[in-house]
XYZ file of C-alpha atoms in Angstrom:
769
model
C 86.173 46.073 102.311
C 86.538 47.855 105.632
C 89.948 49.181 104.636
C 88.608 50.298 101.253
C 85.822 52.159 103.004
C 88.395 53.658 105.336
C 90.288 54.990 102.356
C 87.114 56.317 100.795
C 85.855 58.130 103.846
C 88.873 58.476 106.069
C 88.367 62.163 106.578
C 86.255 65.206 105.819
C 87.025 67.740 103.134
C 85.659 70.748 101.309
C 84.864 70.676 97.621
C 87.152 71.968 94.974
C 90.876 72.071 94.938
C 90.489 75.670 93.867
C 90.031 76.579 97.495
C 93.788 76.764 97.482
C 93.866 79.566 94.991
C 92.701 82.098 97.537
C 96.161 83.413 98.448
C 98.292 83.077 95.341
C 96.327 84.770 92.550
C 95.842 88.505 92.373
C 92.178 89.508 92.288
C 90.787 91.294 89.281
C 90.385 94.409 91.406
C 93.661 96.302 91.871
C 93.247 96.754 95.616
C 94.517 93.725 97.524
C 92.648 91.650 100.068
C 94.155 92.304 103.487
C 95.430 89.047 104.998
C 97.028 88.303 108.363
C 100.672 87.356 108.558
C 101.610 83.705 108.020
C 104.575 83.879 110.410
C 105.073 80.411 111.843
C 106.281 81.186 115.361
C 104.175 82.024 118.410
C 102.829 85.564 118.068
C 102.120 88.298 120.578
C 98.510 88.607 119.387
C 97.514 85.317 121.002
C 94.887 85.757 123.749
C 96.095 85.516 127.336
C 94.727 83.021 129.811
C 91.460 84.156 131.400
C 91.359 84.234 134.314
C 95.032 85.080 134.695
C 97.600 83.231 136.814
C 96.856 79.825 135.320
C 98.711 77.839 132.642
C 97.618 77.957 129.014
C 96.110 74.586 128.112
C 96.526 73.201 124.603
C 94.762 70.236 123.006
C 96.253 68.289 120.069
C 93.620 66.374 118.086
C 94.781 63.502 115.918
C 93.494 62.507 112.491
C 91.680 59.224 112.016
C 88.476 59.542 110.018
C 85.418 58.521 111.985
C 87.640 57.654 114.952
C 88.199 61.395 115.343
C 84.614 61.742 116.559
C 86.025 60.613 119.894
C 87.519 64.123 120.184
C 83.985 65.435 120.696
C 83.595 63.247 123.772
C 86.862 64.570 125.197
C 85.733 68.167 124.691
C 82.346 67.367 126.200
C 84.020 66.033 129.366
C 86.270 69.092 129.541
C 83.269 71.421 129.375
C 81.282 69.495 131.971
C 84.276 69.580 134.320
C 85.238 73.219 133.651
C 88.619 72.395 132.100
C 89.509 75.340 129.825
C 90.993 74.804 126.362
C 93.019 77.830 125.264
C 94.732 76.417 122.187
C 93.779 73.689 119.682
C 95.914 72.142 116.958
C 94.323 69.538 114.712
C 95.240 67.311 111.826
C 92.837 65.754 109.321
C 89.633 64.804 111.187
C 91.122 66.449 114.264
C 91.245 69.712 112.320
C 87.525 69.519 111.542
C 86.434 68.786 115.115
C 88.957 71.310 116.417
C 87.773 74.000 114.000
C 84.123 73.522 114.945
C 84.955 73.895 118.626
C 87.481 76.716 118.082
C 84.896 78.724 116.118
C 82.599 78.709 119.126
C 80.115 75.963 118.250
C 78.586 74.301 121.265
C 79.261 70.658 122.000
C 75.521 69.995 121.785
C 75.397 71.434 118.257
C 78.449 69.462 117.146
C 77.011 66.220 118.557
C 73.692 66.827 116.829
C 75.447 67.331 113.532
C 77.665 64.254 113.614
C 74.953 61.940 114.904
C 72.635 62.869 112.013
C 72.570 61.080 108.657
C 74.369 63.995 107.022
C 77.888 62.606 107.144
C 77.407 59.474 105.032
C 75.769 61.608 102.355
C 78.909 63.716 102.128
C 81.060 61.030 100.538
C 80.417 60.063 96.935
C 82.471 59.199 93.886
C 80.688 61.821 91.801
C 79.250 65.283 92.425
C 75.675 65.482 93.666
C 73.188 65.384 90.771
C 71.183 68.220 92.288
C 74.216 70.534 92.154
C 75.090 69.960 88.502
C 74.469 72.406 85.697
C 71.829 71.656 83.079
C 74.199 70.047 80.578
C 75.997 67.976 83.187
C 72.576 66.731 84.346
C 71.948 65.673 80.761
C 75.222 63.736 80.748
C 74.372 62.013 84.022
C 70.840 61.107 82.859
C 71.887 59.921 79.414
C 75.093 58.168 80.521
C 74.655 57.294 84.205
C 76.972 54.344 83.738
C 79.868 56.299 82.252
C 83.332 56.631 83.686
C 85.095 59.922 83.025
C 88.605 60.319 81.642
C 90.360 63.670 81.603
C 92.215 64.627 78.423
C 93.907 67.867 79.480
C 97.208 68.452 77.712
C 96.665 65.443 75.445
C 97.155 63.022 78.337
C 94.598 60.474 79.498
C 93.870 60.798 83.223
C 91.591 58.878 85.550
C 91.808 61.807 87.966
C 93.769 62.190 91.178
C 91.057 61.373 93.726
C 88.423 58.726 94.376
C 85.958 60.984 96.154
C 84.172 64.008 94.762
C 84.489 66.948 97.147
C 81.291 68.570 95.897
C 78.907 67.629 98.700
C 81.333 68.824 101.359
C 81.794 72.272 99.874
C 78.457 73.530 101.081
C 78.805 71.658 104.353
C 82.017 73.341 105.473
C 81.147 76.729 104.034
C 77.841 76.612 105.891
C 79.437 75.438 109.119
C 82.010 78.232 109.076
C 80.142 80.986 107.257
C 81.328 83.637 109.724
C 84.901 82.337 109.492
C 85.214 81.979 105.721
C 87.195 85.213 105.568
C 90.461 86.096 103.881
C 91.181 88.461 106.795
C 90.692 85.913 109.556
C 93.480 85.500 112.109
C 93.188 82.083 113.790
C 94.703 83.591 116.945
C 91.527 85.640 117.304
C 89.068 82.755 117.073
C 87.094 82.040 120.245
C 89.816 79.418 120.803
C 93.168 79.956 119.073
C 93.559 77.272 116.416
C 95.974 75.685 113.950
C 95.377 73.171 111.135
C 98.239 71.017 109.851
C 98.765 69.810 106.269
C 101.635 68.148 104.400
C 103.570 70.117 101.797
C 104.453 67.632 99.049
C 106.741 70.206 97.483
C 109.044 70.528 100.509
C 108.043 67.309 102.347
C 107.432 69.392 105.458
C 104.382 70.293 107.534
C 102.322 73.344 106.637
C 100.634 75.006 109.609
C 97.649 77.206 108.742
C 97.066 80.085 111.124
C 95.048 82.573 109.060
C 92.731 82.964 106.089
C 89.568 81.030 105.331
C 88.916 78.476 108.052
C 87.112 75.986 105.752
C 90.061 76.210 103.371
C 92.469 75.294 106.177
C 90.346 72.308 107.162
C 90.023 71.231 103.523
C 93.783 71.278 103.125
C 94.450 69.354 106.318
C 92.257 66.414 105.300
C 93.264 65.848 101.674
C 94.020 62.130 101.960
C 96.303 61.255 99.016
C 94.446 59.386 96.304
C 91.116 59.817 98.060
C 90.619 63.594 98.020
C 92.122 66.070 95.590
C 95.377 67.707 96.663
C 95.390 71.465 97.223
C 97.593 74.060 95.547
C 98.801 77.253 97.202
C 101.660 79.642 96.386
C 103.275 77.128 94.032
C 103.071 74.320 96.573
C 100.888 71.188 96.639
C 99.364 70.040 99.918
C 97.748 66.836 101.167
C 96.626 65.361 104.480
C 98.718 66.547 107.423
C 98.688 63.047 108.942
C 101.661 62.072 106.808
C 104.112 64.331 108.639
C 102.359 65.420 111.854
C 99.215 63.500 112.733
C 99.323 64.518 116.403
C 100.520 68.168 116.367
C 101.742 68.566 119.946
C 104.766 70.509 118.659
C 102.446 73.070 117.070
C 100.735 73.627 120.411
C 104.087 74.274 122.049
C 106.051 76.152 119.392
C 103.389 78.016 117.437
C 100.604 78.526 119.962
C 102.683 78.835 123.129
C 100.622 76.338 125.150
C 102.082 75.409 128.534
C 100.075 72.248 129.297
C 100.171 69.943 126.282
C 97.321 67.416 126.119
C 97.261 64.918 123.244
C 94.292 62.771 122.172
C 95.686 59.658 120.494
C 93.500 57.292 118.464
C 94.835 53.742 118.448
C 95.386 52.095 115.052
C 93.123 49.187 114.122
C 94.669 45.735 114.098
C 96.017 44.378 110.813
C 94.550 41.084 109.655
C 96.435 38.670 107.420
C 93.676 38.923 104.820
C 94.279 42.660 104.538
C 97.748 41.955 103.139
C 96.185 40.057 100.237
C 94.926 43.245 98.583
C 96.672 46.254 97.095
C 94.353 48.576 98.975
C 94.988 46.770 102.249
C 98.740 47.023 101.922
C 98.551 50.698 100.938
C 96.320 51.519 103.896
C 98.601 49.781 106.370
C 101.709 51.428 104.885
C 99.988 54.806 105.273
C 99.332 53.962 108.941
C 102.984 53.017 109.388
C 104.079 56.476 108.303
C 101.665 58.255 110.600
C 102.443 55.948 113.534
C 106.078 57.068 113.566
C 105.316 60.771 113.887
C 102.579 60.000 116.424
C 105.110 58.228 118.656
C 107.328 61.326 118.638
C 104.398 63.589 119.432
C 103.152 61.511 122.354
C 106.551 61.852 123.973
C 106.233 65.647 123.862
C 102.820 65.758 125.566
C 102.265 66.316 129.270
C 99.052 64.269 129.192
C 97.950 61.654 126.636
C 94.306 60.601 126.410
C 93.660 57.207 124.803
C 90.067 56.637 123.641
C 89.342 52.933 123.186
C 88.514 52.953 119.459
C 90.460 49.906 118.296
C 87.258 47.961 117.560
C 86.021 50.642 115.153
C 87.133 51.524 111.626
C 87.803 54.983 110.303
C 84.707 54.659 108.073
C 82.113 53.994 110.770
C 80.464 57.392 110.985
C 77.230 55.606 111.815
C 78.864 54.677 115.170
C 79.286 58.344 116.111
C 77.486 58.033 119.473
C 79.747 55.146 120.527
C 82.889 56.937 119.397
C 81.948 60.119 121.246
C 81.322 58.019 124.351
C 84.787 56.443 123.983
C 86.381 59.898 124.023
C 84.374 60.892 127.079
C 85.519 57.770 128.932
C 89.162 58.429 127.997
C 89.003 61.841 129.673
C 87.146 60.439 132.668
C 89.862 57.811 133.079
C 92.335 60.625 133.818
C 90.060 62.692 136.011
C 92.604 62.910 138.799
C 95.282 64.302 136.456
C 92.995 66.714 134.634
C 91.082 67.995 137.650
C 94.031 70.110 138.819
C 93.193 72.450 135.899
C 89.522 72.734 136.794
C 88.130 76.273 137.172
C 85.691 77.413 139.784
C 82.209 78.328 138.627
C 83.071 82.026 138.732
C 86.320 81.599 136.824
C 84.605 79.317 134.296
C 82.075 82.062 133.650
C 84.894 84.549 133.008
C 86.560 82.074 130.662
C 83.348 81.575 128.658
C 82.704 85.299 128.440
C 86.207 85.903 127.136
C 85.853 83.086 124.572
C 82.456 84.316 123.408
C 83.774 87.861 122.987
C 85.810 86.669 119.993
C 82.886 85.213 118.062
C 82.709 86.672 114.583
C 79.611 88.155 113.045
C 78.331 87.031 109.673
C 79.276 89.013 106.568
C 77.190 92.151 106.213
C 76.173 94.207 103.216
C 78.242 93.103 100.209
C 79.502 96.210 98.465
C 81.961 94.603 96.115
C 82.454 91.261 94.358
C 85.714 90.281 92.678
C 86.637 87.224 90.628
C 90.032 85.609 91.084
C 90.491 83.503 87.995
C 93.353 81.669 86.291
C 91.343 81.347 83.090
C 90.462 84.047 80.572
C 86.866 84.413 81.656
C 87.184 86.794 84.614
C 85.577 89.823 82.979
C 82.183 88.309 82.016
C 82.049 86.377 85.264
C 82.846 89.443 87.350
C 80.034 91.301 85.624
C 77.556 88.475 86.288
C 78.750 88.069 89.893
C 78.369 91.747 90.688
C 74.920 91.823 89.117
C 73.790 88.884 91.225
C 75.594 89.429 94.534
C 76.904 92.994 94.927
C 75.079 95.845 96.685
C 72.906 93.386 98.585
C 72.930 91.958 102.103
C 74.981 88.774 102.217
C 72.773 85.714 101.765
C 74.433 82.362 102.132
C 71.929 80.482 99.980
C 72.117 82.943 97.082
C 75.916 83.031 97.153
C 76.200 79.267 97.291
C 73.733 78.929 94.412
C 75.800 81.254 92.208
C 79.128 79.571 92.994
C 77.604 76.113 92.648
C 76.356 77.127 89.218
C 79.907 77.925 88.122
C 81.224 74.642 89.415
C 78.237 72.631 88.225
C 79.121 73.145 84.570
C 82.082 70.843 85.126
C 84.923 72.819 83.542
C 86.207 74.652 86.611
C 86.269 74.394 90.351
C 85.024 77.312 92.410
C 84.728 78.582 95.951
C 84.126 81.892 97.647
C 85.425 83.752 100.675
C 84.490 87.081 102.190
C 86.822 89.955 103.029
C 86.956 93.565 104.109
C 88.916 96.358 102.479
C 92.221 97.578 103.920
C 91.889 100.463 106.329
C 92.462 103.975 105.011
C 96.098 104.740 104.339
C 96.871 101.063 103.878
C 97.616 100.404 107.569
C 96.775 96.951 108.913
C 93.772 96.468 111.139
C 94.731 95.518 114.753
C 94.189 91.815 115.364
C 91.693 92.365 118.190
C 89.481 94.633 116.054
C 86.800 92.799 114.069
C 85.572 94.472 110.906
C 82.416 93.103 109.355
C 83.225 91.667 105.949
C 81.671 93.639 103.093
C 83.398 92.062 100.091
C 83.085 88.742 98.322
C 85.866 87.025 96.361
C 85.002 84.157 94.026
C 87.939 81.936 93.128
C 87.994 79.783 90.009
C 90.555 77.308 88.800
C 90.613 74.829 85.890
C 90.069 71.227 86.909
C 93.179 69.111 87.336
C 92.433 66.674 84.496
C 90.189 68.486 82.010
C 88.393 69.669 79.998
C 88.213 68.045 77.595
C 86.667 64.858 78.982
C 85.880 61.448 77.528
C 82.899 59.560 78.971
C 82.827 55.789 78.444
C 79.904 53.510 79.241
C 77.802 50.559 78.145
C 74.128 49.579 78.039
C 72.842 46.026 78.093
C 69.240 44.839 77.750
C 68.485 41.116 77.864
C 64.955 39.677 77.873
C 63.642 36.172 77.334
C 62.255 35.552 73.829
C 63.679 38.831 72.638
C 66.770 40.373 71.079
C 69.638 41.061 73.476
C 71.261 44.434 72.837
C 74.676 45.654 73.930
C 75.599 49.270 73.232
C 78.914 50.990 73.927
C 78.826 54.740 74.561
C 81.639 57.218 73.925
C 81.064 60.910 74.612
C 83.600 63.707 74.119
C 82.975 66.970 75.991
C 85.124 70.074 75.634
C 83.909 72.948 77.800
C 84.690 76.637 77.364
C 85.740 75.991 73.779
C 85.577 79.307 71.964
C 84.431 81.244 75.029
C 83.227 80.797 78.572
C 80.192 78.514 78.720
C 80.533 77.305 75.124
C 80.814 73.569 74.678
C 81.446 70.954 72.031
C 79.763 67.628 72.812
C 80.050 64.600 70.516
C 78.619 61.134 71.128
C 79.199 57.777 69.453
C 77.029 54.739 70.269
C 78.177 51.435 68.808
C 77.050 47.834 68.924
C 73.402 46.880 68.574
C 72.896 50.233 66.858
C 75.077 53.037 65.538
C 74.517 56.669 66.522
C 76.935 59.497 65.810
C 76.112 63.068 66.718
C 77.832 66.308 67.591
C 76.561 69.643 68.868
C 78.039 72.996 69.750
C 76.400 74.922 72.583
C 77.032 78.651 72.428
C 75.684 81.146 74.996
C 74.714 84.433 73.345
C 73.872 86.380 76.521
C 74.990 86.193 80.135
C 71.495 85.288 81.349
C 71.158 81.922 79.644
C 70.116 82.466 76.006
C 71.939 80.149 73.619
C 72.271 78.751 70.102
C 73.017 75.090 69.463
C 73.613 73.551 66.021
C 73.541 69.770 65.895
C 74.533 67.099 63.339
C 73.729 63.379 63.541
C 73.760 60.081 61.656
C 71.951 57.007 62.991
C 71.468 53.359 62.047
C 68.828 51.451 64.025
C 67.767 47.831 63.630
C 63.977 47.536 63.879
C 62.287 44.228 64.639
C 58.623 43.727 63.777
C 56.392 41.444 65.835
C 53.140 39.531 65.413
C 51.582 37.430 68.192
C 54.788 37.809 70.239
C 56.901 36.399 67.424
C 59.475 38.290 65.438
C 58.438 38.311 61.783
C 60.926 40.677 60.190
C 63.973 42.833 60.609
C 64.180 46.334 59.209
C 66.771 49.042 59.215
C 66.166 52.735 59.795
C 68.850 55.188 58.692
C 68.719 58.915 59.380
C 71.214 61.691 58.777
C 70.731 65.385 59.191
C 70.961 68.356 61.481
C 69.057 70.706 63.724
C 69.330 74.145 65.258
C 68.122 75.096 68.723
C 67.676 78.639 69.975
C 66.795 78.604 73.637
C 67.031 79.826 77.171
C 68.579 77.930 80.063
C 66.679 79.554 82.902
C 68.574 77.678 85.613
C 70.080 74.201 86.090
C 66.565 72.748 86.332
C 64.699 74.494 83.498
C 65.334 75.027 79.796
C 63.234 76.109 76.801
C 64.289 75.877 73.149
C 62.884 76.580 69.719
C 64.102 73.808 67.460
C 64.172 73.057 63.749
C 65.391 69.702 62.351
C 65.905 68.424 58.807
C 67.046 64.916 57.920
C 67.282 62.316 55.166
C 65.586 59.010 55.993
C 65.831 55.466 54.605
C 63.572 52.630 55.743
C 64.113 49.205 54.277
C 63.322 45.549 54.879
C 66.316 43.376 55.709
C 64.726 39.997 56.425
C 61.279 38.389 56.722
C 57.892 39.908 55.922
C 55.527 42.205 57.796
C 52.428 44.353 57.313
C 54.168 47.730 57.643
C 52.233 50.378 55.686
C 55.590 51.483 54.221
C 57.608 48.580 52.909
C 60.350 50.888 51.654
C 60.908 54.604 52.091
C 63.501 57.142 51.106
C 63.100 60.884 51.506
C 63.248 63.854 53.813
C 61.730 64.700 57.158
C 61.435 68.101 58.809
C 60.004 69.217 62.100
C 59.924 72.384 64.167
C 58.562 73.312 67.543
C 59.243 74.143 71.167
C 61.114 71.803 73.498
C 61.058 72.251 77.258
C 62.580 70.395 80.191
C 62.226 70.813 83.945
C 63.630 68.602 86.690
C 64.204 69.082 90.384
C 65.060 65.417 90.949
C 68.073 64.822 93.177
C 69.297 61.687 91.436
C 69.363 60.411 87.875
C 68.476 56.942 89.162
C 65.877 56.172 91.838
C 65.487 59.797 92.899
C 63.883 59.793 96.358
C 61.809 62.856 95.538
C 61.290 65.469 92.865
C 59.571 65.895 89.535
C 60.805 65.624 85.965
C 58.782 66.956 83.033
C 59.962 67.078 79.433
C 58.042 67.756 76.246
C 57.937 68.900 72.648
C 55.082 70.627 70.838
C 55.425 71.315 67.132
C 54.772 70.036 63.658
C 56.034 67.434 61.190
C 56.210 68.641 57.572
C 57.867 67.959 54.210
C 58.172 64.345 55.320
C 58.213 61.335 52.983
C 54.893 59.466 52.605
C 53.387 61.576 55.404
C 50.971 64.485 55.637
C 51.932 67.719 57.350
C 50.673 67.314 60.890
C 50.967 68.748 64.396
C 52.770 66.578 66.920
C 53.383 66.511 70.667
C 55.463 64.472 73.122
C 55.310 64.654 76.903
C 57.087 62.719 79.673
C 56.691 63.150 83.406
C 57.899 61.472 86.587
C 57.094 62.353 90.202
C 58.713 60.627 93.183
C 57.982 60.654 96.906
C 59.844 59.089 99.822
C 57.891 57.548 102.683
C 59.535 56.640 105.994
C 63.066 57.045 104.566
C 63.388 53.650 102.854
C 60.268 53.624 100.692
C 59.990 55.473 97.393
C 56.891 55.707 95.220
C 57.156 56.954 91.650
C 54.292 57.873 89.344
C 55.321 58.412 85.733
C 54.129 58.273 82.182
C 54.478 59.617 78.700
C 52.298 60.280 75.675
C 53.145 60.858 72.010
C 50.780 61.888 69.258
C 50.492 62.859 65.608
C 46.800 63.432 66.263
C 45.934 60.257 64.312
C 47.566 61.505 61.113
C 48.746 58.691 58.819
C 52.482 59.371 59.089
C 54.889 56.831 57.643
C 55.979 53.841 59.709
C 59.585 54.885 60.447
C 58.387 58.051 62.234
C 55.840 56.288 64.438
C 56.012 55.712 68.177
C 56.545 52.368 69.904
C 55.787 50.600 73.159
C 57.375 47.487 74.644
C 60.447 46.723 76.721
C 61.834 47.869 80.083
C 59.601 50.535 81.680
C 57.614 50.650 78.433
C 55.657 47.411 79.087
C 58.182 45.028 80.635
C 56.217 41.891 79.714
C 56.290 42.753 76.006
C 59.144 42.612 73.523
C 61.121 45.764 72.767
C 59.146 47.983 70.339
C 56.485 45.291 69.919
C 53.691 47.817 69.267
C 53.845 50.661 66.726
C 51.404 53.483 66.069
C 50.854 57.139 65.359
C 49.736 57.739 68.941
C 50.586 56.097 72.241
C 50.322 56.651 75.978
C 51.659 54.762 78.964
C 51.460 55.196 82.715
C 53.285 53.376 85.455
C 53.355 53.196 89.240
C 56.635 51.993 90.752
C 57.472 51.128 94.343
C 61.068 50.871 95.604
C 62.126 49.618 99.006
C 65.758 50.207 99.955
C 66.934 46.948 101.450
C 70.673 47.608 101.665
C 73.144 50.481 101.544
C 76.211 50.188 99.369
C 79.548 51.188 100.937
C 79.877 54.901 101.514
C 80.672 56.703 98.293
C 79.853 53.743 96.045
C 76.186 54.355 95.344
C 72.682 54.783 96.606
C 71.867 51.201 97.453
C 69.962 48.042 96.634
C 66.210 48.279 96.111
C 63.401 45.760 96.014
C 61.080 47.085 93.335
C 57.695 46.344 91.853
C 55.143 48.143 89.781
C 52.224 48.270 87.403
C 52.116 49.536 83.802
C 49.301 50.227 81.358
C 49.946 51.312 77.796
C 47.821 52.060 74.751
C 48.865 52.470 71.114
C 46.782 53.183 67.992
C 47.015 54.250 64.354
C 44.584 55.160 61.550
C 44.702 51.707 59.960
C 44.677 49.651 63.177
C 42.487 49.550 66.217
C 43.717 50.541 69.649
C 45.809 48.022 71.557
C 45.759 48.167 75.375
C 48.367 46.216 77.348
C 48.916 45.920 81.091
C 51.532 44.157 83.174
C 53.003 43.900 86.647
C 56.737 43.603 87.258
C 59.127 43.098 90.136
C 62.766 42.529 90.885
C 65.939 44.071 92.260
C 67.474 47.421 91.359
C 71.108 48.153 92.133
C 71.926 51.879 91.869
C 75.652 52.613 91.515
C 77.953 55.224 89.976
C 78.293 52.818 87.037
C 74.588 53.022 86.310
C 71.501 51.042 87.196
C 71.420 47.269 87.224
C 68.024 45.575 87.265
C 67.043 41.911 87.412
C 63.443 40.724 87.520
C 60.384 39.497 85.740
C 57.035 40.701 84.435
C 53.614 39.165 83.798
C 51.144 40.794 81.431
C 47.860 40.209 79.675
C 47.451 38.270 76.406
C 49.964 35.676 77.612
C 52.939 38.034 77.831
C 55.773 36.925 80.135
C 59.357 38.102 80.427
C 62.461 37.743 82.556
C 64.786 40.691 82.117
C 68.220 42.067 82.940
C 69.399 45.619 82.258
C 72.610 47.476 82.932
C 73.376 51.127 82.303
C 70.432 53.435 81.832
C 67.272 52.922 83.824
C 65.159 52.521 80.708
């Protein structure tokens, strides 16, 4: 498992392979973005040593996942002992640590960041729920257990990466907001810097020395099979560790360093058991390739520092303090060698002043926004982007929100970078002159594997003295079909029941107004109960359509006017019951307003946030039923206490205002999170209400990227149901068990005890019902 975790979190990256599109697609605007030269030899614009008459010191930082945190300890020792670093070259994790230091961040700030809980949250198999668009949130809530298959080009694809880059997009963009510039020359950073990647097209190293700094870091750490590869100028790039994991040669040949210091991270030992797994063999083979180029690089260095990290794995970001300390000790162990480069206090002050003079300012007033887009949707997007972001002071949060919204719909990847216009007459700006960026370029690129997408999942509910149901879900989603933002979504549910539906979502304005026609056909088995015993089986069949006209205000809020018309059949299959409608065949129509709001951060066991959903309208022209108003409301509010404890208060209510509507249209209670101790749909009525209080205690974390964790859970429920011909029934129960939250859905196992002799043991998989 440790090797699997190493593969999953072996490095840091920035979301969206489209980062690579920044230099190979012409912007919509005819005037080009001015970019520094990508010449690969040492350049005259590199800063001189300050103070003069001392050698230029270069530091090569090796890749290694969490082990690379040891580089921070090395840099901390250098600063404490006044050892200047004039040049940095980094690969993979070494490129991230090197970039943070080269951009002028203090060691204290870097240590604070990596010793926080932020890093583990960065690695996940799927994008963060809170950053999804409204329809992708619906998919995650309705099919949390689904795996996604890409169908682009008629080929079935499981994707080309295990880890979603989404959470890291904001992280790196935020960390390097002043250095996310198309015009940036890495020679003119506070410390001259290079990031190394592997060009799969030529099988040679790619050394990044200009452009967006987060893009360079993203490219350097694209571990094959773990993070998405990056495309640029017709080439495909992955993690630089494959060809140059310890870039001493870059320090010498490209950056002109005279004292070459390498920080080498020892490989972990290989256990016999590791060879028993495919993942274990792959991981060790990957290490074998990097070890060879590391050996060559060490021989080129003047000084090699060897942090003692052999007892750690590349996934142990929670051991950051220990890893930083190991790097510090490695530098201390060579104090006598390194001290000859120590600066006096006065010279150290000059060195710091010179380094600080190259700090970049944040982007200023954004006068222009362009969209760089491989798809056919540049014009409407450029209009929306300029309306939202142009002619305003640059605001990181607003810009990230807009770009996240593009990416959150799931059809494209997106990133942004800032820029400034070419100087008058087209002449290049001198490297030492810093112009405040006043332009914003948004880059979009179709996903590697889709759309369209196929989502596959399953739901299982098993309860003692009840019917076990197994349902298999298939959902087809084709985004941007017929125009940007339009979407065809079709779902088939098979097994215990049969549901087939399809809808076409069509935006009619750029600010969220939409139309959505919908067709469906359903077959549901209905079991009737008396004194906790099943007395009959019925079948409910419905077929019809609906039309929604609504407004998606933002990814959290949507309103819609809806009209639905369907044909209904209700018939007895087996047994006998006291249903007020033994048989029914006819129509049903309803119309009203539907609304949904959610700021939850997870579809399952959200640690905080509120979800409210409701419908207010009327039922009319319905078989064996009077015309009547109707209303449905659901709510859920969660709070986290002391990090590991979550309390959730939730409930829902449904009413026909006591009108005697026919049995097939009535509401039900019973089953998981609808009175656990009762059978599924045991109680039926024209009106119902239920409230529940749930407590979750996180007792274990799943491996990084796998899921949220294992929870001990318990709660209390109280529900009431009534109808015109039957008196009110009140039921209460208490339940408890284990909840396992994973990317494949929620798994629960537990039991419940209720009043009137109700008892149940239960198991669920898929949705958190």
